[in-house]
Amino acid sequence: MNFTSKIITSIILINLVFVFFVTNYVLKKEQRAELNRLNEVIKQDKKVLYKINSSALYDLDVYTLNTNLKTFFNNENIVKIEIRDNIGIHLNFEDDKYNKKDTIKSVIKLDYNNEKLGFINVYYTKTLINKQYDEFKKEVLFFYNRSTRLWEFN
């Protein structure tokens, strides 16, 4: 390998390493942004779940409570949702398989006319965000691997 080829190869490898680190930084930043968006969704869900379930729990309208929880459980980020009250009503919807370490728990205390009724626990998963991050990182590593192999044959 002559001197010019060594210099060009070194420049290309340095650029690839630089691109890899910049890509990793951007991915981490995007992952944090996605987690912030999830936290905003959690805040909005808290408001909505409080509004629609407080009066239903006060009236002991189990059908409405069940329908409300099922509707929210359809959200792909929610892996478990349960409602418990002080009288004995307990409704629970839970995904069979989820990583309990990879969840954010949201507790919503329900009251109506200054009477404490119970609470709703909602578990949101971070798995989808982490999965997207890992898949994109694999694509970058694959591209990096292919790029370096192309230069080995030249």
Coordinates of N, CA, C and O in Angstrom, one line a residue:
M1 N 0.8 -1.2 0.0 CA 0.0 0.0 0.0 C 0.9 1.2 0.0 O 1.8 1.4 0.8
N2 N 0.7 2.1 -1.0 CA 1.5 3.3 -1.0 C 1.1 4.4 -0.1 O 0.0 4.3 0.6
F3 N 1.9 5.4 0.0 CA 1.6 6.5 1.0 C 0.3 7.2 0.8 O -0.4 7.4 1.8
T4 N -0.1 7.5 -0.4 CA -1.3 8.1 -0.7 C -2.5 7.3 -0.3 O -3.5 7.8 0.3
S5 N -2.5 6.0 -0.6 CA -3.5 5.1 -0.2 C -3.7 5.0 1.3 O -4.8 5.0 1.9
K6 N -2.6 5.0 2.1 CA -2.6 5.0 3.5 C -3.3 6.3 4.0 O -4.1 6.3 5.0
I7 N -3.0 7.4 3.5 CA -3.5 8.7 3.9 C -5.0 8.7 3.6 O -5.8 9.1 4.5
I8 N -5.4 8.3 2.4 CA -6.9 8.3 2.1 C -7.6 7.3 3.0 O -8.7 7.6 3.5
T9 N -7.1 6.1 3.2 CA -7.7 5.2 4.1 C -7.8 5.7 5.5 O -8.9 5.6 6.1
S10 N -6.8 6.4 6.0 CA -6.9 6.9 7.3 C -7.9 8.0 7.4 O -8.7 8.1 8.4
I11 N -8.0 8.9 6.4 CA -9.0 9.9 6.4 C -10.4 9.3 6.4 O -11.3 9.8 7.1
I12 N -10.6 8.3 5.6 CA -11.9 7.7 5.5 C -12.3 7.0 6.8 O -13.4 7.2 7.3
L13 N -11.3 6.3 7.4 CA -11.6 5.7 8.7 C -11.9 6.7 9.8 O -12.9 6.5 10.6
I14 N -11.2 7.8 9.8 CA -11.5 8.9 10.8 C -12.8 9.5 10.6 O -13.6 9.7 11.5
N15 N -13.2 9.7 9.3 CA -14.5 10.2 9.0 C -15.6 9.2 9.4 O -16.7 9.6 9.9
L16 N -15.4 7.9 9.2 CA -16.4 6.9 9.6 C -16.6 6.9 11.1 O -17.7 6.8 11.6
V17 N -15.5 7.0 11.8 CA -15.6 7.0 13.3 C -16.3 8.2 13.7 O -17.2 8.2 14.6
F18 N -16.0 9.4 13.1 CA -16.6 10.6 13.5 C -18.1 10.5 13.2 O -18.9 10.9 14.1
V19 N -18.5 10.0 12.1 CA -19.9 9.8 11.7 C -20.6 8.9 12.7 O -21.7 9.1 13.1
F20 N -19.9 7.8 13.1 CA -20.5 6.9 14.1 C -20.8 7.6 15.4 O -21.9 7.5 15.9
F21 N -19.8 8.4 15.9 CA -20.1 9.1 17.2 C -21.1 10.2 17.1 O -21.9 10.3 18.0
V22 N -21.1 10.9 16.0 CA -22.2 11.9 15.8 C -23.5 11.2 15.7 O -24.5 11.7 16.3
T23 N -23.6 10.1 15.0 CA -24.9 9.4 14.8 C -25.3 8.9 16.2 O -26.5 9.0 16.5
N24 N -24.4 8.4 17.0 CA -24.8 7.9 18.3 C -25.3 9.1 19.2 O -26.3 8.9 19.9
Y25 N -24.7 10.2 19.1 CA -25.1 11.4 19.8 C -26.5 11.8 19.4 O -27.4 12.1 20.2
V26 N -26.7 11.9 18.1 CA -28.1 12.2 17.6 C -29.1 11.2 18.0 O -30.2 11.6 18.4
L27 N -28.8 10.0 18.0 CA -29.7 8.9 18.4 C -30.1 9.0 19.8 O -31.3 8.9 20.2
K28 N -29.1 9.3 20.7 CA -29.4 9.4 22.1 C -30.3 10.7 22.4 O -31.2 10.6 23.2
K29 N -30.0 11.7 21.6 CA -30.8 12.9 21.8 C -32.2 12.7 21.3 O -33.2 13.1 22.0
E30 N -32.4 11.9 20.2 CA -33.7 11.6 19.7 C -34.5 10.7 20.7 O -35.7 10.8 20.9
Q31 N -33.7 9.7 21.3 CA -34.3 8.8 22.3 C -34.8 9.6 23.5 O -35.9 9.4 24.0
R32 N -34.0 10.6 24.0 CA -34.5 11.5 25.1 C -35.7 12.3 24.7 O -36.7 12.4 25.5
A33 N -35.8 12.7 23.4 CA -36.9 13.5 22.9 C -38.2 12.6 22.9 O -39.3 13.0 23.3
E34 N -38.0 11.3 22.5 CA -39.1 10.4 22.5 C -39.6 10.1 23.9 O -40.8 10.0 24.1
L35 N -38.7 10.0 24.8 CA -39.1 9.8 26.2 C -39.8 11.0 26.8 O -40.8 10.9 27.5
N36 N -39.4 12.2 26.4 CA -40.1 13.4 26.8 C -41.5 13.4 26.2 O -42.5 13.8 26.9
R37 N -41.6 13.0 25.0 CA -43.0 13.0 24.3 C -43.9 11.9 25.1 O -45.0 12.2 25.3
L38 N -43.3 10.8 25.4 CA -44.0 9.8 26.2 C -44.5 10.4 27.5 O -45.6 10.2 28.0
N39 N -43.6 11.2 28.2 CA -44.0 11.8 29.5 C -45.1 12.8 29.3 O -46.0 12.9 30.1
E40 N -45.1 13.5 28.2 CA -46.2 14.4 27.8 C -47.5 13.7 27.6 O -48.6 14.1 28.1
V41 N -47.5 12.6 26.9 CA -48.6 11.7 26.7 C -49.2 11.2 28.1 O -50.4 11.2 28.3
I42 N -48.3 10.9 29.0 CA -48.7 10.4 30.3 C -49.4 11.5 31.0 O -50.4 11.3 31.7
K43 N -48.9 12.7 31.0 CA -49.6 13.9 31.6 C -51.0 14.1 31.1 O -51.9 14.3 31.8
Q44 N -51.1 14.0 29.8 CA -52.4 14.2 29.1 C -53.4 13.0 29.5 O -54.5 13.3 29.8
D45 N -52.8 11.8 29.5 CA -53.7 10.7 29.8 C -54.2 10.8 31.3 O -55.3 10.4 31.6
K46 N -53.3 11.3 32.2 CA -53.7 11.4 33.6 C -54.9 12.3 33.7 O -55.9 12.0 34.4
K47 N -54.9 13.4 32.9 CA -56.0 14.4 33.0 C -57.3 13.7 32.5 O -58.4 13.8 33.1
V48 N -57.2 13.0 31.3 CA -58.4 12.4 30.7 C -58.9 11.3 31.6 O -60.1 11.2 31.8
L49 N -58.0 10.4 32.0 CA -58.4 9.3 32.8 C -59.1 9.8 34.1 O -60.1 9.2 34.6
Y50 N -58.6 10.8 34.7 CA -59.2 11.3 35.9 C -60.6 11.8 35.6 O -61.6 11.5 36.4
K51 N -60.7 12.6 34.6 CA -62.1 13.2 34.2 C -63.1 12.1 33.9 O -64.2 12.2 34.4
I52 N -62.7 11.2 33.1 CA -63.8 10.2 32.6 C -64.0 9.1 33.6 O -65.1 8.4 33.5
N53 N -63.2 8.9 34.6 CA -63.4 7.8 35.5 C -63.8 8.1 36.9 O -64.4 7.3 37.6
S54 N -63.6 9.4 37.3 CA -64.0 9.8 38.7 C -65.5 9.7 38.9 O -66.0 9.0 39.8
S55 N -66.3 10.2 37.9 CA -67.7 10.2 38.1 C -68.2 8.8 37.9 O -69.2 8.3 38.6
A56 N -67.6 8.0 37.0 CA -68.1 6.6 36.8 C -67.8 5.8 38.0 O -68.6 4.9 38.4
L57 N -66.7 6.0 38.6 CA -66.4 5.2 39.9 C -67.3 5.7 41.0 O -67.8 4.8 41.8
Y58 N -67.6 6.9 41.1 CA -68.5 7.4 42.1 C -69.9 6.8 41.9 O -70.5 6.4 42.9
D59 N -70.3 6.7 40.7 CA -71.6 6.1 40.4 C -71.6 4.5 40.4 O -72.6 3.9 40.1
L60 N -70.4 4.0 40.6 CA -70.2 2.5 40.5 C -70.6 1.9 39.2 O -71.2 0.9 39.1
D61 N -70.3 2.7 38.1 CA -70.7 2.3 36.7 C -69.5 1.4 36.2 O -68.6 1.9 35.5
V62 N -69.5 0.1 36.5 CA -68.5 -0.8 36.1 C -68.3 -0.9 34.6 O -67.2 -1.0 34.1
Y63 N -69.5 -0.9 33.9 CA -69.4 -1.0 32.4 C -68.6 0.2 31.8 O -67.7 -0.1 31.0
T64 N -68.9 1.4 32.3 CA -68.2 2.5 31.7 C -66.7 2.5 32.1 O -65.8 2.7 31.3
L65 N -66.4 2.1 33.4 CA -65.0 2.0 33.8 C -64.3 0.9 32.9 O -63.1 1.2 32.5
N66 N -64.9 -0.2 32.7 CA -64.3 -1.3 31.9 C -64.1 -0.8 30.5 O -63.0 -1.0 29.9
T67 N -65.0 -0.1 29.9 CA -64.9 0.4 28.5 C -63.8 1.4 28.4 O -63.0 1.4 27.5
N68 N -63.7 2.3 29.4 CA -62.7 3.4 29.4 C -61.3 2.7 29.5 O -60.4 3.1 28.8
L69 N -61.1 1.8 30.4 CA -59.8 1.1 30.6 C -59.4 0.3 29.4 O -58.3 0.4 28.9
K70 N -60.4 -0.4 28.8 CA -60.1 -1.1 27.5 C -59.6 -0.2 26.4 O -58.7 -0.5 25.7
T71 N -60.3 1.0 26.3 CA -59.9 1.9 25.3 C -58.5 2.4 25.4 O -57.7 2.5 24.5
F72 N -58.1 2.8 26.7 CA -56.8 3.2 26.9 C -55.8 2.1 26.8 O -54.6 2.3 26.4
F73 N -56.1 0.9 27.1 CA -55.2 -0.3 27.0 C -54.8 -0.6 25.6 O -53.8 -1.1 25.4
N74 N -55.6 -0.1 24.6 CA -55.3 -0.3 23.2 C -54.1 0.5 22.8 O -53.5 0.3 21.7
N75 N -53.7 1.5 23.6 CA -52.5 2.3 23.3 C -51.3 1.4 23.3 O -51.1 0.6 24.3
E76 N -50.5 1.4 22.3 CA -49.3 0.5 22.2 C -48.3 0.7 23.3 O -47.5 -0.2 23.7
N77 N -48.3 1.9 23.9 CA -47.3 2.2 25.0 C -47.8 1.7 26.4 O -47.0 1.7 27.3
I78 N -49.1 1.4 26.5 CA -49.6 0.9 27.8 C -49.6 -0.6 27.9 O -50.1 -1.3 27.0
V79 N -48.9 -1.1 28.9 CA -48.8 -2.6 29.1 C -49.7 -3.1 30.2 O -49.9 -4.3 30.3
K80 N -50.1 -2.2 31.1 CA -50.9 -2.6 32.2 C -51.7 -1.3 32.7 O -51.2 -0.2 32.7
I81 N -53.0 -1.6 32.9 CA -53.8 -0.5 33.5 C -54.8 -1.2 34.5 O -55.4 -2.2 34.2
E82 N -54.9 -0.6 35.6 CA -55.8 -1.2 36.6 C -56.5 0.0 37.4 O -55.9 1.0 37.6
I83 N -57.7 -0.3 37.9 CA -58.4 0.6 38.8 C -58.8 -0.1 40.0 O -59.2 -1.3 40.0
R84 N -58.5 0.5 41.1 CA -58.9 0.0 42.5 C -59.7 1.1 43.2 O -59.3 2.3 43.2
D85 N -60.7 0.7 43.9 CA -61.4 1.6 44.7 C -61.4 1.2 46.2 O -61.0 0.1 46.5
N86 N -62.0 2.0 47.0 CA -62.1 1.7 48.4 C -63.1 0.7 48.8 O -63.1 0.2 49.9
I87 N -64.1 0.4 47.9 CA -65.1 -0.5 48.2 C -64.8 -2.0 47.8 O -65.3 -2.9 48.4
G88 N -64.0 -2.1 46.7 CA -63.7 -3.5 46.3 C -63.7 -3.7 44.8 O -63.4 -4.8 44.3
I89 N -64.0 -2.7 44.1 CA -63.9 -2.8 42.6 C -62.5 -2.8 42.2 O -61.7 -2.0 42.6
H90 N -62.1 -3.8 41.4 CA -60.8 -3.9 40.9 C -60.9 -4.4 39.4 O -61.3 -5.6 39.2
L91 N -60.5 -3.6 38.5 CA -60.4 -4.0 37.1 C -59.0 -3.9 36.7 O -58.3 -3.0 37.1
N92 N -58.6 -4.9 35.9 CA -57.2 -5.0 35.5 C -57.0 -5.5 34.1 O -57.7 -6.5 33.7
F93 N -56.3 -4.8 33.3 CA -55.9 -5.2 31.9 C -54.4 -5.2 31.9 O -53.7 -4.2 32.2
E94 N -53.8 -6.3 31.5 CA -52.3 -6.4 31.5 C -51.9 -7.3 30.3 O -52.4 -8.3 30.0
D95 N -50.8 -6.8 29.7 CA -50.1 -7.5 28.6 C -49.4 -8.7 29.3 O -48.9 -8.6 30.4
D96 N -49.5 -9.8 28.6 CA -48.9 -11.0 29.2 C -47.4 -10.9 29.3 O -46.8 -11.4 30.3
K97 N -46.7 -10.4 28.3 CA -45.3 -10.3 28.4 C -44.8 -8.9 28.2 O -45.0 -8.3 27.1
Y98 N -44.2 -8.4 29.2 CA -43.5 -7.1 29.1 C -42.4 -7.0 30.2 O -42.4 -7.7 31.2
N99 N -41.5 -6.2 29.9 CA -40.3 -6.0 30.8 C -40.7 -5.0 31.9 O -40.8 -3.8 31.6
K100 N -40.8 -5.5 33.1 CA -41.3 -4.7 34.2 C -40.2 -3.6 34.5 O -40.6 -2.6 35.1
K101 N -39.0 -3.9 34.2 CA -37.9 -2.9 34.5 C -38.0 -1.7 33.5 O -37.4 -0.7 33.7
D102 N -38.7 -1.9 32.4 CA -38.7 -0.9 31.3 C -40.0 -0.2 31.2 O -40.5 0.1 30.2
T103 N -40.6 0.1 32.4 CA -41.9 0.7 32.4 C -41.8 2.0 33.3 O -41.0 2.2 34.1
I104 N -42.8 2.9 33.0 CA -43.0 4.1 33.8 C -44.4 3.9 34.4 O -45.4 3.7 33.7
K105 N -44.5 4.0 35.7 CA -45.8 3.9 36.4 C -46.4 5.3 36.6 O -45.7 6.2 37.1
S106 N -47.7 5.4 36.3 CA -48.4 6.6 36.5 C -49.6 6.3 37.4 O -50.4 5.4 37.2
V107 N -49.7 7.0 38.5 CA -50.7 6.8 39.5 C -51.7 8.0 39.5 O -51.2 9.1 39.5
I108 N -53.0 7.7 39.3 CA -54.0 8.7 39.2 C -54.9 8.5 40.4 O -55.6 7.5 40.4
K109 N -54.9 9.5 41.3 CA -55.9 9.4 42.5 C -57.2 9.9 42.0 O -57.3 11.0 41.5
L110 N -58.3 9.1 42.3 CA -59.6 9.5 41.9 C -60.4 10.0 43.1 O -60.4 9.4 44.1
D111 N -61.0 11.2 42.9 CA -61.9 11.7 43.9 C -63.1 12.4 43.2 O -63.0 12.7 42.1
Y112 N -64.2 12.5 44.0 CA -65.4 13.1 43.5 C -66.1 13.8 44.6 O -66.3 13.2 45.7
N113 N -66.4 15.1 44.5 CA -67.0 15.9 45.6 C -66.2 15.7 46.9 O -66.8 15.5 47.9
N114 N -64.9 15.9 46.8 CA -64.0 15.8 47.9 C -64.0 14.5 48.6 O -63.6 14.3 49.8
E115 N -64.5 13.4 48.0 CA -64.5 12.1 48.5 C -63.5 11.3 47.8 O -63.5 11.2 46.6
K116 N -62.5 10.7 48.5 CA -61.5 9.8 47.9 C -62.1 8.5 47.5 O -62.7 7.8 48.3
L117 N -62.0 8.2 46.2 CA -62.6 7.0 45.7 C -61.7 5.8 45.4 O -62.1 4.7 45.6
G118 N -60.5 6.1 45.0 CA -59.6 5.0 44.7 C -58.5 5.6 43.8 O -58.2 6.8 43.8
F119 N -57.9 4.7 43.0 CA -56.8 5.2 42.1 C -56.7 4.3 40.9 O -57.3 3.2 40.8
I120 N -56.1 4.8 39.9 CA -55.7 4.1 38.6 C -54.2 4.0 38.5 O -53.5 5.0 38.7
N121 N -53.7 2.8 38.3 CA -52.3 2.6 37.9 C -52.2 2.3 36.5 O -52.9 1.4 35.9
V122 N -51.3 3.1 35.8 CA -51.1 2.9 34.4 C -49.6 2.7 34.2 O -48.8 3.5 34.7
Y123 N -49.2 1.6 33.5 CA -47.8 1.3 33.3 C -47.5 1.4 31.8 O -48.1 0.8 30.9
Y124 N -46.6 2.4 31.5 CA -46.2 2.6 30.1 C -44.9 2.0 29.9 O -44.0 2.0 30.7
T125 N -44.7 1.4 28.7 CA -43.5 0.8 28.3 C -42.5 1.7 27.6 O -43.0 2.5 26.8
K126 N -41.2 1.6 27.8 CA -40.2 2.3 27.1 C -39.6 1.4 26.0 O -38.7 1.8 25.3
T127 N -40.1 0.2 26.0 CA -39.5 -0.9 25.1 C -39.6 -0.4 23.6 O -38.6 -0.6 22.9
L128 N -40.7 0.2 23.2 CA -40.8 0.6 21.8 C -39.7 1.6 21.4 O -39.1 1.6 20.3
I129 N -39.5 2.6 22.3 CA -38.5 3.6 22.1 C -37.1 3.0 22.0 O -36.3 3.3 21.1
N130 N -36.8 2.1 23.0 CA -35.5 1.5 23.0 C -35.3 0.6 21.8 O -34.2 0.5 21.3
K131 N -36.4 -0.1 21.4 CA -36.3 -1.0 20.2 C -35.9 -0.2 19.0 O -35.1 -0.6 18.2
Q132 N -36.6 1.0 18.8 CA -36.3 1.8 17.6 C -34.8 2.3 17.7 O -34.1 2.3 16.7
Y133 N -34.4 2.7 18.8 CA -33.0 3.1 19.0 C -32.0 2.0 18.7 O -31.1 2.2 17.9
D134 N -32.3 0.8 19.2 CA -31.4 -0.3 18.9 C -31.4 -0.7 17.5 O -30.3 -1.0 16.9
E135 N -32.5 -0.7 16.8 CA -32.6 -1.0 15.4 C -31.8 0.0 14.5 O -31.1 -0.4 13.6
F136 N -32.0 1.2 14.8 CA -31.3 2.2 14.0 C -29.8 2.1 14.3 O -29.0 2.3 13.4
K137 N -29.4 1.9 15.5 CA -28.0 1.7 15.9 C -27.4 0.5 15.1 O -26.3 0.6 14.6
K138 N -28.1 -0.6 15.0 CA -27.7 -1.7 14.2 C -27.5 -1.4 12.7 O -26.5 -1.8 12.1
E139 N -28.4 -0.6 12.2 CA -28.3 -0.2 10.8 C -27.0 0.7 10.6 O -26.3 0.5 9.6
V140 N -26.7 1.6 11.5 CA -25.5 2.4 11.4 C -24.3 1.5 11.5 O -23.4 1.7 10.7
L141 N -24.3 0.5 12.4 CA -23.1 -0.4 12.5 C -23.0 -1.2 11.3 O -21.9 -1.5 10.8
F142 N -24.1 -1.6 10.7 CA -24.1 -2.4 9.5 C -23.5 -1.6 8.4 O -22.6 -2.0 7.6
F143 N -23.9 -0.3 8.3 CA -23.4 0.6 7.2 C -21.9 0.8 7.4 O -21.1 0.8 6.5
Y144 N -21.6 1.0 8.7 CA -20.1 1.2 9.0 C -19.3 0.0 8.6 O -18.3 0.1 8.0
N145 N -19.8 -1.2 8.9 CA -19.1 -2.4 8.6 C -19.0 -2.6 7.1 O -17.9 -2.9 6.6
R146 N -20.1 -2.3 6.4 CA -20.0 -2.4 4.9 C -19.1 -1.4 4.3 O -18.3 -1.7 3.4
S147 N -19.1 -0.2 4.8 CA -18.2 0.8 4.3 C -16.7 0.5 4.5 O -15.9 0.7 3.6
T148 N -16.4 0.0 5.6 CA -15.0 -0.4 5.9 C -14.6 -1.6 5.0 O -13.4 -1.7 4.6
R149 N -15.5 -2.5 4.8 CA -15.2 -3.7 4.0 C -15.0 -3.3 2.5 O -14.1 -3.9 1.8
L150 N -15.7 -2.3 2.1 CA -15.5 -1.8 0.7 C -14.1 -1.3 0.5 O -13.5 -1.5 -0.6
W151 N -13.6 -0.6 1.5 CA -12.2 -0.1 1.4 C -11.1 -1.1 1.5 O -10.0 -0.9 1.1
E152 N -11.4 -2.2 2.1 CA -10.5 -3.3 2.2 C -10.2 -3.9 0.9 O -9.1 -4.4 0.6
F153 N -11.2 -3.9 0.0 CA -11.0 -4.6 -1.3 C -10.4 -3.6 -2.4 O -10.0 -4.1 -3.4
N154 N -10.3 -2.4 -2.0 CA -9.7 -1.4 -3.0 C -8.2 -1.3 -2.8 O -7.6 -1.6 -1.9

